[in-house]
Short mmCIF file of C-alpha atoms in Angstrom, two decimals:
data_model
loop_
_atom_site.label_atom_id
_atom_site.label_comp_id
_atom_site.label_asym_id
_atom_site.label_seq_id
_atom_site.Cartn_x
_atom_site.Cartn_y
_atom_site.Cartn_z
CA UNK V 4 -21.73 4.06 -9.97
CA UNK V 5 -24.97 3.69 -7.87
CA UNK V 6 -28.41 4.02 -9.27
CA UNK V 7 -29.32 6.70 -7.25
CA UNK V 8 -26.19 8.68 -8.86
CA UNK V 9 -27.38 7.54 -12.05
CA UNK V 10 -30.93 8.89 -11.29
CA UNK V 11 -29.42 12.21 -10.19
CA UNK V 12 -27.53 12.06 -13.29
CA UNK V 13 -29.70 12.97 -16.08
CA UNK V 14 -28.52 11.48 -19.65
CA UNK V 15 -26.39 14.40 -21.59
CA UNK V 16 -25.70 14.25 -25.55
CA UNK V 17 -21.92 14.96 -24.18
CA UNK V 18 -21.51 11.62 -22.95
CA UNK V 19 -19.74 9.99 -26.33
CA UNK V 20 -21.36 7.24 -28.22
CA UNK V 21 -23.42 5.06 -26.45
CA UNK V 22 -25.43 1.68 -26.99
CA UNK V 23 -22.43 0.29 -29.26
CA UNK V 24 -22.39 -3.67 -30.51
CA UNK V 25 -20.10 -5.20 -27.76
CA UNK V 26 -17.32 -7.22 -29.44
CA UNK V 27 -15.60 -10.73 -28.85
CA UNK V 28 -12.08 -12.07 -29.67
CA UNK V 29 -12.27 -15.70 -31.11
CA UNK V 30 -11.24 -18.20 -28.41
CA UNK V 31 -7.87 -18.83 -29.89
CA UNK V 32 -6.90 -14.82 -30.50
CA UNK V 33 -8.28 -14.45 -26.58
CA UNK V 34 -5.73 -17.12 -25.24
CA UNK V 35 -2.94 -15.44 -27.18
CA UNK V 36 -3.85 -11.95 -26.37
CA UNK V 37 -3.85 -13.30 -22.56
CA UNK V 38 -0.42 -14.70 -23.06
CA UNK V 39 0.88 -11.80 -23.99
CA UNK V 40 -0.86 -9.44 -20.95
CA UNK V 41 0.23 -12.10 -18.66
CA UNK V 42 4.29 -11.28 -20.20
CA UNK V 43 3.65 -7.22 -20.24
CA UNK V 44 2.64 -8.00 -16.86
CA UNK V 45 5.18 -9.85 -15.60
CA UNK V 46 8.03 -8.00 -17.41
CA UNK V 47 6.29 -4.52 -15.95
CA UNK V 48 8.43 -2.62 -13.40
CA UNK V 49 5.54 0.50 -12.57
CA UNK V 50 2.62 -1.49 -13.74
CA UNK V 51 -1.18 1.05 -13.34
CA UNK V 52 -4.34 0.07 -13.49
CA UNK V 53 -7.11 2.32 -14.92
CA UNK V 54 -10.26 1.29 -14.74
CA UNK V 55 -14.37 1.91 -15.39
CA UNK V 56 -17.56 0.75 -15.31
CA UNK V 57 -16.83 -2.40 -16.73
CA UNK V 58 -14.69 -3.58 -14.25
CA UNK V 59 -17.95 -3.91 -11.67
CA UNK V 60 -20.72 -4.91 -14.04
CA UNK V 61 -20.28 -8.83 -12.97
CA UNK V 62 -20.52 -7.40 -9.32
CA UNK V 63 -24.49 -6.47 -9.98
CA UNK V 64 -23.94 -2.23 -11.16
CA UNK V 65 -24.41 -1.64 -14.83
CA UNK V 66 -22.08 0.00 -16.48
CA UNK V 67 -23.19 3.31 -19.21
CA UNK V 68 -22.75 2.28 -22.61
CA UNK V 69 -23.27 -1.12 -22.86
CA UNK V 70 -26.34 -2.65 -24.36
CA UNK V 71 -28.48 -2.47 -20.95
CA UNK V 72 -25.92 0.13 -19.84
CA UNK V 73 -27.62 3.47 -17.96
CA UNK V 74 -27.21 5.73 -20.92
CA UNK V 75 -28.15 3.77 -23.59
CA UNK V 76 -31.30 2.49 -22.13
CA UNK V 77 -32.28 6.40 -20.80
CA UNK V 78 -31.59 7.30 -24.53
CA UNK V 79 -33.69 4.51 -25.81
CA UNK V 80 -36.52 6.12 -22.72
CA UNK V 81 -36.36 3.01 -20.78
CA UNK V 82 -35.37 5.09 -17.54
CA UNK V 83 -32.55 3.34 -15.17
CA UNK V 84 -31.45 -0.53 -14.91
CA UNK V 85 -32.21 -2.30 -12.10
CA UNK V 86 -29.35 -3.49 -10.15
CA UNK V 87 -29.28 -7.70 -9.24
CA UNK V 88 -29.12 -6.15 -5.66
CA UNK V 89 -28.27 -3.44 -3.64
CA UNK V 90 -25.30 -1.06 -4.26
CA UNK V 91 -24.14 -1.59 -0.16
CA UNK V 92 -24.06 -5.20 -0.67
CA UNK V 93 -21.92 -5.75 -3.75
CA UNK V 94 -19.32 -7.55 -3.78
CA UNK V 95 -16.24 -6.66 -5.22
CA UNK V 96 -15.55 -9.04 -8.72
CA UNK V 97 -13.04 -11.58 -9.55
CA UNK V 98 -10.99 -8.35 -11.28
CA UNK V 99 -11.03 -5.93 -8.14
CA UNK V 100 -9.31 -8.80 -6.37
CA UNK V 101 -6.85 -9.68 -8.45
CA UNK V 102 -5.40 -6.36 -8.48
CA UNK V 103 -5.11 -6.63 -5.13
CA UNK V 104 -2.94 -9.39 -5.08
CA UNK V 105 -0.82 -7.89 -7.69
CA UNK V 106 -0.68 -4.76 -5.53
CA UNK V 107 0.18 -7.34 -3.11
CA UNK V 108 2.92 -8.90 -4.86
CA UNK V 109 4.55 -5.45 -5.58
CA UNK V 110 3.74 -5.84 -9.45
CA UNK V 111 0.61 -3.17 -9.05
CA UNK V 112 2.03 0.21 -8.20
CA UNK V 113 -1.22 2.48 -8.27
CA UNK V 114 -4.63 2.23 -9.12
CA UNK V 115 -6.90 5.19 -11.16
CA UNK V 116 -10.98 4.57 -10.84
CA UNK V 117 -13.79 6.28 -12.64
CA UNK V 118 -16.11 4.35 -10.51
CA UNK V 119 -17.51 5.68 -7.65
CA UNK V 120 -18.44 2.50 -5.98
CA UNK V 121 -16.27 1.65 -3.55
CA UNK V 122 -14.95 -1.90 -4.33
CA UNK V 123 -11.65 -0.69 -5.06
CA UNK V 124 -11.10 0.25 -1.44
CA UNK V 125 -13.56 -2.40 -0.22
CA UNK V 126 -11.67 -5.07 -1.77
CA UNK V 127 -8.25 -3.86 -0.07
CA UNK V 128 -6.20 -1.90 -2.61
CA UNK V 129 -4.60 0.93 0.07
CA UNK V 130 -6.11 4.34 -0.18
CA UNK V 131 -3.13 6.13 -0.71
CA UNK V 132 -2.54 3.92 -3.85
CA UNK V 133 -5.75 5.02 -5.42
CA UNK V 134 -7.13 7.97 -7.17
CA UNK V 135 -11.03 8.23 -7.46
CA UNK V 136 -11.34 10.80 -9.90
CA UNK V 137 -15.79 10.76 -9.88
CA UNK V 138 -15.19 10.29 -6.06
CA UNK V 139 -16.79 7.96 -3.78
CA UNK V 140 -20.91 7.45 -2.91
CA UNK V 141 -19.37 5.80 0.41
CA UNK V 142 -17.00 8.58 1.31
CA UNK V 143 -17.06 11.84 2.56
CA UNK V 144 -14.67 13.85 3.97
CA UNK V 145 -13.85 17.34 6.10
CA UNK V 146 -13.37 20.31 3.90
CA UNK V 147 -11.94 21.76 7.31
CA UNK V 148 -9.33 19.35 8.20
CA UNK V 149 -9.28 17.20 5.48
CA UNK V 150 -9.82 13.56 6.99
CA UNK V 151 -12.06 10.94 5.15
CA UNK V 152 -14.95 8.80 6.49
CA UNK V 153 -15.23 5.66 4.71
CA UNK V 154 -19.20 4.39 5.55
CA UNK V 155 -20.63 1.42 4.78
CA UNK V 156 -23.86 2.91 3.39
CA UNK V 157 -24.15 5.47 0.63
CA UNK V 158 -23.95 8.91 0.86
CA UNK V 159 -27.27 11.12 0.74
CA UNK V 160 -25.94 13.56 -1.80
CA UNK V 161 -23.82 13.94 -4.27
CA UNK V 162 -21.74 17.25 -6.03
CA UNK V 163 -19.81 17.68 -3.30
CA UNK V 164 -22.76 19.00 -0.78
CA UNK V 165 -23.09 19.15 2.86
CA UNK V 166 -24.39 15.55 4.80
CA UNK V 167 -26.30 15.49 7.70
CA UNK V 168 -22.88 14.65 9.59
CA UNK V 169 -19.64 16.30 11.16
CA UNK V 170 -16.63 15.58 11.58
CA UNK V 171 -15.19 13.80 14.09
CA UNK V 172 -12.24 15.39 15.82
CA UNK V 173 -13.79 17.71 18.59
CA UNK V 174 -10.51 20.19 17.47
CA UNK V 175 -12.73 20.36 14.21
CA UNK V 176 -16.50 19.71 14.05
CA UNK V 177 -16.99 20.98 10.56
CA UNK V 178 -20.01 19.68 8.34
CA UNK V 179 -19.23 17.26 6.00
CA UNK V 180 -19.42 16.92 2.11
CA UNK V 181 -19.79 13.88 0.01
CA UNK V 182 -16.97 13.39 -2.61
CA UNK V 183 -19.08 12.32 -5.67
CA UNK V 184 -18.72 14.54 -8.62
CA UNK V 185 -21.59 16.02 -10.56
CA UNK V 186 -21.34 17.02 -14.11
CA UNK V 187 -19.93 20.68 -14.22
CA UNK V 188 -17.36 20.03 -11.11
CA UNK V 189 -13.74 19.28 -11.73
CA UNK V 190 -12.07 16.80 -11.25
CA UNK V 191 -10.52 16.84 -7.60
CA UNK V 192 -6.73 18.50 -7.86
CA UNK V 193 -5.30 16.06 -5.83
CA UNK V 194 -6.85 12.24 -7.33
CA UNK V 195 -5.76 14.21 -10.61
CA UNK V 196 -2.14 15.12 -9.67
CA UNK V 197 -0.95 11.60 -8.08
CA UNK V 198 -3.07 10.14 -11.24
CA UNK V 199 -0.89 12.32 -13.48
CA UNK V 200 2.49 11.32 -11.59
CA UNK V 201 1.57 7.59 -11.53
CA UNK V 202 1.12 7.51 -15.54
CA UNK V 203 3.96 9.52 -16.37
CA UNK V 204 6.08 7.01 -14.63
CA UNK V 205 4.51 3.85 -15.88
CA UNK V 206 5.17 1.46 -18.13
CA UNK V 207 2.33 -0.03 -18.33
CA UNK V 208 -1.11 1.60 -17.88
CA UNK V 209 -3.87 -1.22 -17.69
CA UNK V 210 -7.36 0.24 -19.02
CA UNK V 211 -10.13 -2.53 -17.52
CA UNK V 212 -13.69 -2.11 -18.56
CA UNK V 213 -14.16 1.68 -19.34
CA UNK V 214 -14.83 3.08 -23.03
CA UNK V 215 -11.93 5.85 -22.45
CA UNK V 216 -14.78 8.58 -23.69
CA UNK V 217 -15.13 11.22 -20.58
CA UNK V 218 -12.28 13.96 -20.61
CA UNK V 219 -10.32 14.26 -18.83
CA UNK V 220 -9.72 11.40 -17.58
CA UNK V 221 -9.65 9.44 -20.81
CA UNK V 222 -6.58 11.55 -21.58
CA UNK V 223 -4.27 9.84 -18.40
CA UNK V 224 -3.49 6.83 -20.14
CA UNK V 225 -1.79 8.36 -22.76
CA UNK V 226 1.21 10.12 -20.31
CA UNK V 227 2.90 7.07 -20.49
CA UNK V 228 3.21 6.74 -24.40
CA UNK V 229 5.22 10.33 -24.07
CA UNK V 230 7.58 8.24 -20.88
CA UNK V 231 7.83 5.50 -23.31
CA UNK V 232 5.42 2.67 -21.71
CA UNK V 233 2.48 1.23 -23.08
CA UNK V 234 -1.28 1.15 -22.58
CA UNK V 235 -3.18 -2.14 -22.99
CA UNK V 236 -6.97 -1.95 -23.10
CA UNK V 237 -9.75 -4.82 -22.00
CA UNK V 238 -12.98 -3.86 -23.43
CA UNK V 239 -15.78 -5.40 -24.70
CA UNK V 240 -16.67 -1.90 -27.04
CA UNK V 241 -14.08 -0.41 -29.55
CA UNK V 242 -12.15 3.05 -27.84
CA UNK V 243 -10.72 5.97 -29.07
CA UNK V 244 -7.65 5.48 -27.62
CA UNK V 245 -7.32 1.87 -29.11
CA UNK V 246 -5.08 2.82 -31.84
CA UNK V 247 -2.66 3.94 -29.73
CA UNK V 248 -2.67 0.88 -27.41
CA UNK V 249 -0.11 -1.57 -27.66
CA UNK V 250 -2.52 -4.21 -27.14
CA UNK V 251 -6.37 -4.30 -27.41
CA UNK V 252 -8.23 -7.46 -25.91
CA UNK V 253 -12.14 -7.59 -26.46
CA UNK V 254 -13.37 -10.38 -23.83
CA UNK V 255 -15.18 -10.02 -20.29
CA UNK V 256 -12.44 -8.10 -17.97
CA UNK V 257 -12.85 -11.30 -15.32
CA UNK V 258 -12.47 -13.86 -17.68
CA UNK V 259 -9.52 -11.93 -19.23
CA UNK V 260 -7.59 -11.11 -15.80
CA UNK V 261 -8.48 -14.90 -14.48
CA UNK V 262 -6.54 -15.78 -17.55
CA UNK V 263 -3.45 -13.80 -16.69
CA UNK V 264 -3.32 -14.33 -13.31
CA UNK V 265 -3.60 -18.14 -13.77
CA UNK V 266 -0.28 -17.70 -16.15
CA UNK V 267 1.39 -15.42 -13.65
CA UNK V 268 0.47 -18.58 -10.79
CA UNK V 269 -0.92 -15.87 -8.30
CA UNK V 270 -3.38 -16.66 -6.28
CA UNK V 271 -6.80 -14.61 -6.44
CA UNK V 272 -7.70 -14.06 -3.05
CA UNK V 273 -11.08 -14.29 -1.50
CA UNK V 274 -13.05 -11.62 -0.73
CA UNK V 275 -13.80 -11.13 3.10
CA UNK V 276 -16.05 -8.73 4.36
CA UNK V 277 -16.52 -7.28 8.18
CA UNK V 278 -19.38 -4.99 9.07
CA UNK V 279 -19.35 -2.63 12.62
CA UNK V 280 -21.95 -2.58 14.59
CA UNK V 281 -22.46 -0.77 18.52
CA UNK V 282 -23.98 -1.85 21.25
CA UNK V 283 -25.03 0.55 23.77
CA UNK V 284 -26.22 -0.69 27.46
CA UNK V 285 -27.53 2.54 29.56
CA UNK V 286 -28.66 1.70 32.83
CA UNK V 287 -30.22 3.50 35.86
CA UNK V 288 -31.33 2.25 39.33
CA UNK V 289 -34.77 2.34 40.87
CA UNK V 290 -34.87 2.68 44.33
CA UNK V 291 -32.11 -0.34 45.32
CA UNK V 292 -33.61 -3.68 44.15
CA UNK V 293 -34.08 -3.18 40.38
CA UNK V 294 -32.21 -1.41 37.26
CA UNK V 295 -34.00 0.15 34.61
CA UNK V 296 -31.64 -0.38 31.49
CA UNK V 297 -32.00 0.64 27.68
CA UNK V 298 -29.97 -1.37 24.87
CA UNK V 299 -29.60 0.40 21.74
CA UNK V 300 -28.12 -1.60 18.74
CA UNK V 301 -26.82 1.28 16.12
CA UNK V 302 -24.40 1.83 13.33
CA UNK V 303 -20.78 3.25 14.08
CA UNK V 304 -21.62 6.14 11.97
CA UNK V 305 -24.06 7.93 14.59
CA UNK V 306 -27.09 6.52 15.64
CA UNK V 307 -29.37 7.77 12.85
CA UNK V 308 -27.22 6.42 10.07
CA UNK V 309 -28.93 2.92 8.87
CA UNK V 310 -27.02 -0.30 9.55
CA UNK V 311 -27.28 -2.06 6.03
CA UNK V 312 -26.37 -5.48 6.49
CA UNK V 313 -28.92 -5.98 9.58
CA UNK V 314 -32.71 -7.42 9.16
CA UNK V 315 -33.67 -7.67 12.23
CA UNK V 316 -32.16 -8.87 15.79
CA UNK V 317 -33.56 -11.29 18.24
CA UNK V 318 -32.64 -10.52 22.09
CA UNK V 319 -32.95 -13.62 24.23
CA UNK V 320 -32.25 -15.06 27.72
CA UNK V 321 -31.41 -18.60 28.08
CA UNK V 322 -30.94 -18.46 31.66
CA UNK V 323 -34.10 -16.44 32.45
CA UNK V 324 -37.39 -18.13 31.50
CA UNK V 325 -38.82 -15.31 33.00
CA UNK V 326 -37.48 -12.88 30.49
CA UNK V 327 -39.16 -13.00 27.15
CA UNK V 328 -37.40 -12.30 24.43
CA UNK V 329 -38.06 -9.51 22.02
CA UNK V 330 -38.00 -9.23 18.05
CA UNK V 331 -36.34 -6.31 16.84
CA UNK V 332 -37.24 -5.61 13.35
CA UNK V 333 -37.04 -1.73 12.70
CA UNK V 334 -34.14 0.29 12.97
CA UNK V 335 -32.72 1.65 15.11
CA UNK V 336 -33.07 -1.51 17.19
CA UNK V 337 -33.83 -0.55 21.14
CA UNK V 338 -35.24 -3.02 24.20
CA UNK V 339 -36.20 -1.44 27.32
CA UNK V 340 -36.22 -3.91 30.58
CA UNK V 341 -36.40 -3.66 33.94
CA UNK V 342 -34.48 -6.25 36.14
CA UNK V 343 -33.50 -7.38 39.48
CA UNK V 344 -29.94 -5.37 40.58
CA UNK V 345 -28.10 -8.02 41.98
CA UNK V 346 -29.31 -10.92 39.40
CA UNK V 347 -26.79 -10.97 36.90
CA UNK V 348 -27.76 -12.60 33.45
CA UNK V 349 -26.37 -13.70 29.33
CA UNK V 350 -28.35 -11.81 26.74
CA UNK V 351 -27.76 -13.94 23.33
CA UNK V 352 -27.91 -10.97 20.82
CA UNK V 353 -28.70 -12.80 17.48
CA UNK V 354 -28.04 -10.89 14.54
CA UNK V 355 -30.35 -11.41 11.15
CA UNK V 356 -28.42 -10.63 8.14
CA UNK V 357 -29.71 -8.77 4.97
CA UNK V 358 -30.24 -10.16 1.96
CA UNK V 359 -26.90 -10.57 0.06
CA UNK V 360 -24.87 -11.58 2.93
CA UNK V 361 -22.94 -15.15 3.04
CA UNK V 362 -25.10 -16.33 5.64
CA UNK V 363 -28.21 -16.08 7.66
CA UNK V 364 -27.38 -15.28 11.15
CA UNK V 365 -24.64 -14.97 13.81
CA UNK V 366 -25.13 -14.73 17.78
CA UNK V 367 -23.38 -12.48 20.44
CA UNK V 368 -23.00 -14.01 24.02
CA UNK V 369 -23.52 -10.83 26.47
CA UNK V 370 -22.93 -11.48 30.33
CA UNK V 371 -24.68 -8.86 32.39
CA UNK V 372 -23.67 -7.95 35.69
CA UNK V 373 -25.08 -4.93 37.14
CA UNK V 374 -22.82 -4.94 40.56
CA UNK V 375 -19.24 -5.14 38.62
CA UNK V 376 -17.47 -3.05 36.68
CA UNK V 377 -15.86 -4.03 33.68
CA UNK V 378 -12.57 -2.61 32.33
CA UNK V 379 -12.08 -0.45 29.05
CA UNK V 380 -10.94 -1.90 26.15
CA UNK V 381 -9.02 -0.97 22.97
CA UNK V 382 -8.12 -3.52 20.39
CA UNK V 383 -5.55 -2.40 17.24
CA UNK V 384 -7.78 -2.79 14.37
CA UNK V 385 -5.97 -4.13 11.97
CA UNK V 386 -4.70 -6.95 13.99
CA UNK V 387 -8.28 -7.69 15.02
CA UNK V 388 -9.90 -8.10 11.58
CA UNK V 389 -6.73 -9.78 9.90
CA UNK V 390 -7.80 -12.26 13.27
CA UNK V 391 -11.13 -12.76 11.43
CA UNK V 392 -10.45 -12.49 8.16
CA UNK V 393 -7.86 -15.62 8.63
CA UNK V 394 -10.79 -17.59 10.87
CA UNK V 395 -13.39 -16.89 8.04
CA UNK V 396 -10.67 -17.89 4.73
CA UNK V 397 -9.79 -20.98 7.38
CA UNK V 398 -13.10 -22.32 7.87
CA UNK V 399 -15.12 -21.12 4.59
CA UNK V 400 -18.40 -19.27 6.35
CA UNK V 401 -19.36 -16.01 7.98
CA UNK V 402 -20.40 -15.21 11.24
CA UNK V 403 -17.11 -14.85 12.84
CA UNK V 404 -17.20 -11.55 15.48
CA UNK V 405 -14.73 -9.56 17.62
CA UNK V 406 -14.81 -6.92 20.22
CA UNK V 407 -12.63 -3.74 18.50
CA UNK V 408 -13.63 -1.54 21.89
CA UNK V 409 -15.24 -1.17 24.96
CA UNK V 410 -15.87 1.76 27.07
CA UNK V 411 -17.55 1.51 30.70
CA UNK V 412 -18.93 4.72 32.02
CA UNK V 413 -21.12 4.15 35.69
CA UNK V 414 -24.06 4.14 33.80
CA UNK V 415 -23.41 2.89 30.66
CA UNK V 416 -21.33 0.67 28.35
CA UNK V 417 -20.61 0.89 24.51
CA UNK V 418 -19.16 -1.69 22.63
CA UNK V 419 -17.98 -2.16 19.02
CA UNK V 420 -17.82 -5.42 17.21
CA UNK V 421 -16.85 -6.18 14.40
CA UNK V 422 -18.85 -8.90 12.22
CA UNK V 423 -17.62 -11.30 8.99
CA UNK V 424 -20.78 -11.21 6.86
CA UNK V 425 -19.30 -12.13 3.34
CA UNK V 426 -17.32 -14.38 2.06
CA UNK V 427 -16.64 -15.27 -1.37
CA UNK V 428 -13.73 -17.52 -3.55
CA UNK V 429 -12.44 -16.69 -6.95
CA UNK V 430 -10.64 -19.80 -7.30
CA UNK V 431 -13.40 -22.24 -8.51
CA UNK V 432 -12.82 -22.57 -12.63
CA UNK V 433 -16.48 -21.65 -13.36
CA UNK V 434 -15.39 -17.94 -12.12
CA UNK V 435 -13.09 -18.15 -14.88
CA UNK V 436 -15.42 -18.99 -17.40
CA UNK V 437 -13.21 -21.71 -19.10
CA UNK V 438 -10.13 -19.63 -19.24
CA UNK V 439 -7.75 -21.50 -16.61
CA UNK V 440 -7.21 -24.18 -19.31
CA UNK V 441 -5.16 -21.78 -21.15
CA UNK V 442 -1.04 -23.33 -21.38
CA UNK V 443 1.10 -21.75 -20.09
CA UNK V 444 4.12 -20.56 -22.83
CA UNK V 445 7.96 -21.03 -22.30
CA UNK V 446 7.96 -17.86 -20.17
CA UNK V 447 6.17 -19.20 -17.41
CA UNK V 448 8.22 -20.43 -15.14
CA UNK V 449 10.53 -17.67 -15.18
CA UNK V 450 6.69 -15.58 -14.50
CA UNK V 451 6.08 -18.13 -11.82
CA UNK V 452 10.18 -17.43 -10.19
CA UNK V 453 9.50 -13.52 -10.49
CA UNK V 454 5.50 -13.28 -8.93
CA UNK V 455 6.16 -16.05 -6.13
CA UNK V 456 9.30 -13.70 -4.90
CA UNK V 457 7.28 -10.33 -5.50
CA UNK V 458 4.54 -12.19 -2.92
CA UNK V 459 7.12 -13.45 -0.34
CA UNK V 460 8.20 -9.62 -0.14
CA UNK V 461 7.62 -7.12 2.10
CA UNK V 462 3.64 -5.15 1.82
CA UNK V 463 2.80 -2.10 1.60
CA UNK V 464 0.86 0.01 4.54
CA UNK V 465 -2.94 -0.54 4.52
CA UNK V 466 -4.03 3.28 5.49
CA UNK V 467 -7.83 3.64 5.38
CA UNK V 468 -10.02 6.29 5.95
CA UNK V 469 -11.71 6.71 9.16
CA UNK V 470 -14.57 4.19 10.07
CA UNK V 471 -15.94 6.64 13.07
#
């Protein structure tokens, strides 16, 4: 949930109750209610999560019916909560990344999101292993062919309406849609039906941080009572499915999943993210002694769609004192120059982060050579930012950058990098507000035996929607 979707979103008297006291186990019922997650976790053989707001209120988004949630403060005519920062910039929470590794340890077999944020696939859980049943305010896909376009800033619209974009595939070219629900569409037939399929199967459907009030969705959870599994719920506000859970834990989602995982011994991994950004070099000549050329720093998404995670970008030339450098600070960032043909040059392209980013600055090293041609160049993807993501876990900062591809045309040059700007660890105690002294029970090490083989095991596919 973004604020601009809860702005669009007027408050309705159909939402449920609202505004309700949030509640908290005593210390010593948490720990034992953690043990005993950690075992129906371990012990799980189809093992779903199903979560909701609550799950991303430590990330900066509030959630709706807390007690500075969006519909109990509109009710109370205090308009919208602000957010700690903005919705492109959050970072996925200690929770979102857990599930990750227990997707990654073959323990997590699907994932079911209300939310409409993102961090589920930001965070790495594998699109086809997740239904977003509200949609996405950073996806939007072809109602021609069907692909999806994952961006990396929000969507203008929302109910399912054309964007200013098309599709990709020059077969296609259709307009568009965002995939964000409003409040008379349905929910989308096919998030719905693998939804469905994954809690029939279950046998364990894990409810993190949602109030289980909006039908239909609230309704999933319970397929896997009729298949014989059990639901579990983490909530800080009573539900009215909590009577049929086998197990209802009122604590902070993070502090209760940090508990479970540190039982289970799996690692939480850190949370690495890599921004796109192309660089465009078009160049003419005038008469035979000097080039006219035009650089054009813009996002992958076209180049009127805004590049979030950019201030500002300062073009320099350490070998040329007689070049000055320029200060880029609106988008879309653009330097025209004219210079001598056969004096080749470096342009340092340093790149100002926004605010929310893990650190201030990184720097490109460009060599210019107007008399030779360089060669096209196609990286695999995934290989590249697994590359990066490795360098950036390795040596604990940001900054770290990669050509993805390069095309040379006679005139021109494009080229995509691709950028660490975030880092962050889940591992320091403090994330887990006090809950990784919890002792492990007599289970453990057989929990220990049964995660450490799940992680040595083979992964699943990573399939993502389209990035261009």
């Amino acid at each position: 949930m973004s604020l601009g979707y809860a702005e669009k979103l007027s408050y309705r008297e159909d939402v449920g109750t609202v505004g309700m006291s949030e509640i908290f186990d005593p210390p010593d019922v948490l720990q034992q209610k953690i043990e005993e997650l950690a075992i129906l976790i371990q012990k799980s053989k189809h093992l779903v999560a199903f979560t909701g707001a609550g799950i991303s209120t430590s990330c900066g988004i509030p959630d709706f019916r807390g007690p500075k949630g969006v519909w109990t403060l509109q009710r109370s005519g205090k308009g919208v909560p602000e957010a700690s920062l903005p919705f492109h910039r959050a970072l996925p929470s200690l929770s979102h990344m857990a599930l990750v590794e227990l997707e990654r340890a073959g323990i997590l077999k699907f994932v079911i999101s209300q939310n409409v944020d993102s961090l589920h696939l930001r965070s790495g859980i594998p699109r086809e292993k997740l239904a977003e049943l509200h949609g996405n305010s950073f996806r939007e896909i072809c109602p021609s062919c069907g692909t999806e376009y994952l961006r990396d800033f929000e969507v203008e619209t929302i109910g399912m309406k054309e964007t200013p974009r098309r599709c990709a595939d020059t077969k296609c070219g259709a307009k568009l849609k965002d995939t964000v629900l409003d409040w008379e569409d349905a929910l989308p037939p096919k998030e719905m039906n693998f939804a469905e399929k994954h809690c029939r199967t279950a046998d364990i459907v894990l409810c993190l941080g949602t109030s289980l009030q909006i039908t239909p969705a609230c309704n999933l959870p319970l397929k896997t009572i009729r298949s014989g599994g059990k639901i579990v719920i983490v909530n800080l506000q009573p539900t009215p499915k909590d009577k049929k859970a086998s197990l209802v834990i009122h604590g902070l989602v993070d502090k209760v999943i940090a508990g479970a995982m540190h039982l289970l011994n799996l690692r939480i991994p850190p949370y690495i993210h890599i921004d796109f950004v192309q660089l465009s070099l078009s160049h003419s000549p005038k008469k035979k002694t000097y080039v006219k050329w035009n650089l054009r720093i813009a996002s992958i998404h076209g180049q009127r769609a805004p590049l979030p995670f950019l201030k500002s970008v300062e073009v320099s030339f350490p070998e040329r004192p007689d070049l000055k450098t320029a200060f880029l600070h609106e988008q879309p960032f653009y330097l025209k120059r004219e210079t001598l043909r056969k004096r080749p040059f470096k342009m340092l392209l340093t790149f100002n982060f926004s605010d929310g980013c893990s650190c201030l600055c990184t720097t490109i090293e460009w060599p210019i050579n107007f008399q030779v041609t360089k060669d096209n160049l196609v990286r695999e993807k995934n290989e590249v930012l697994r590359e990066l993501r490795d360098a950036a876990d390795k040596e604990s900062h940001c900054g770290q950058h990669a050509v993805l591809e390069r095309k040379v045309n006679p005139r021109s040059e494009v080229t995509i990098y691709a950028i660490v700007t975030n880092i962050r660890r889940y591992n320091d105690p403090e994330e887990a507000n006090g809950v990784l002294e919890i002792t492990p029970n007599s289970n453990s090490n057989f929990m220990i035996k049964r995660c450490s083989e799940g992680v040595n095991g083979s992964q699943t596919s990573q399939k993502r929607p389209k990035w261009s």
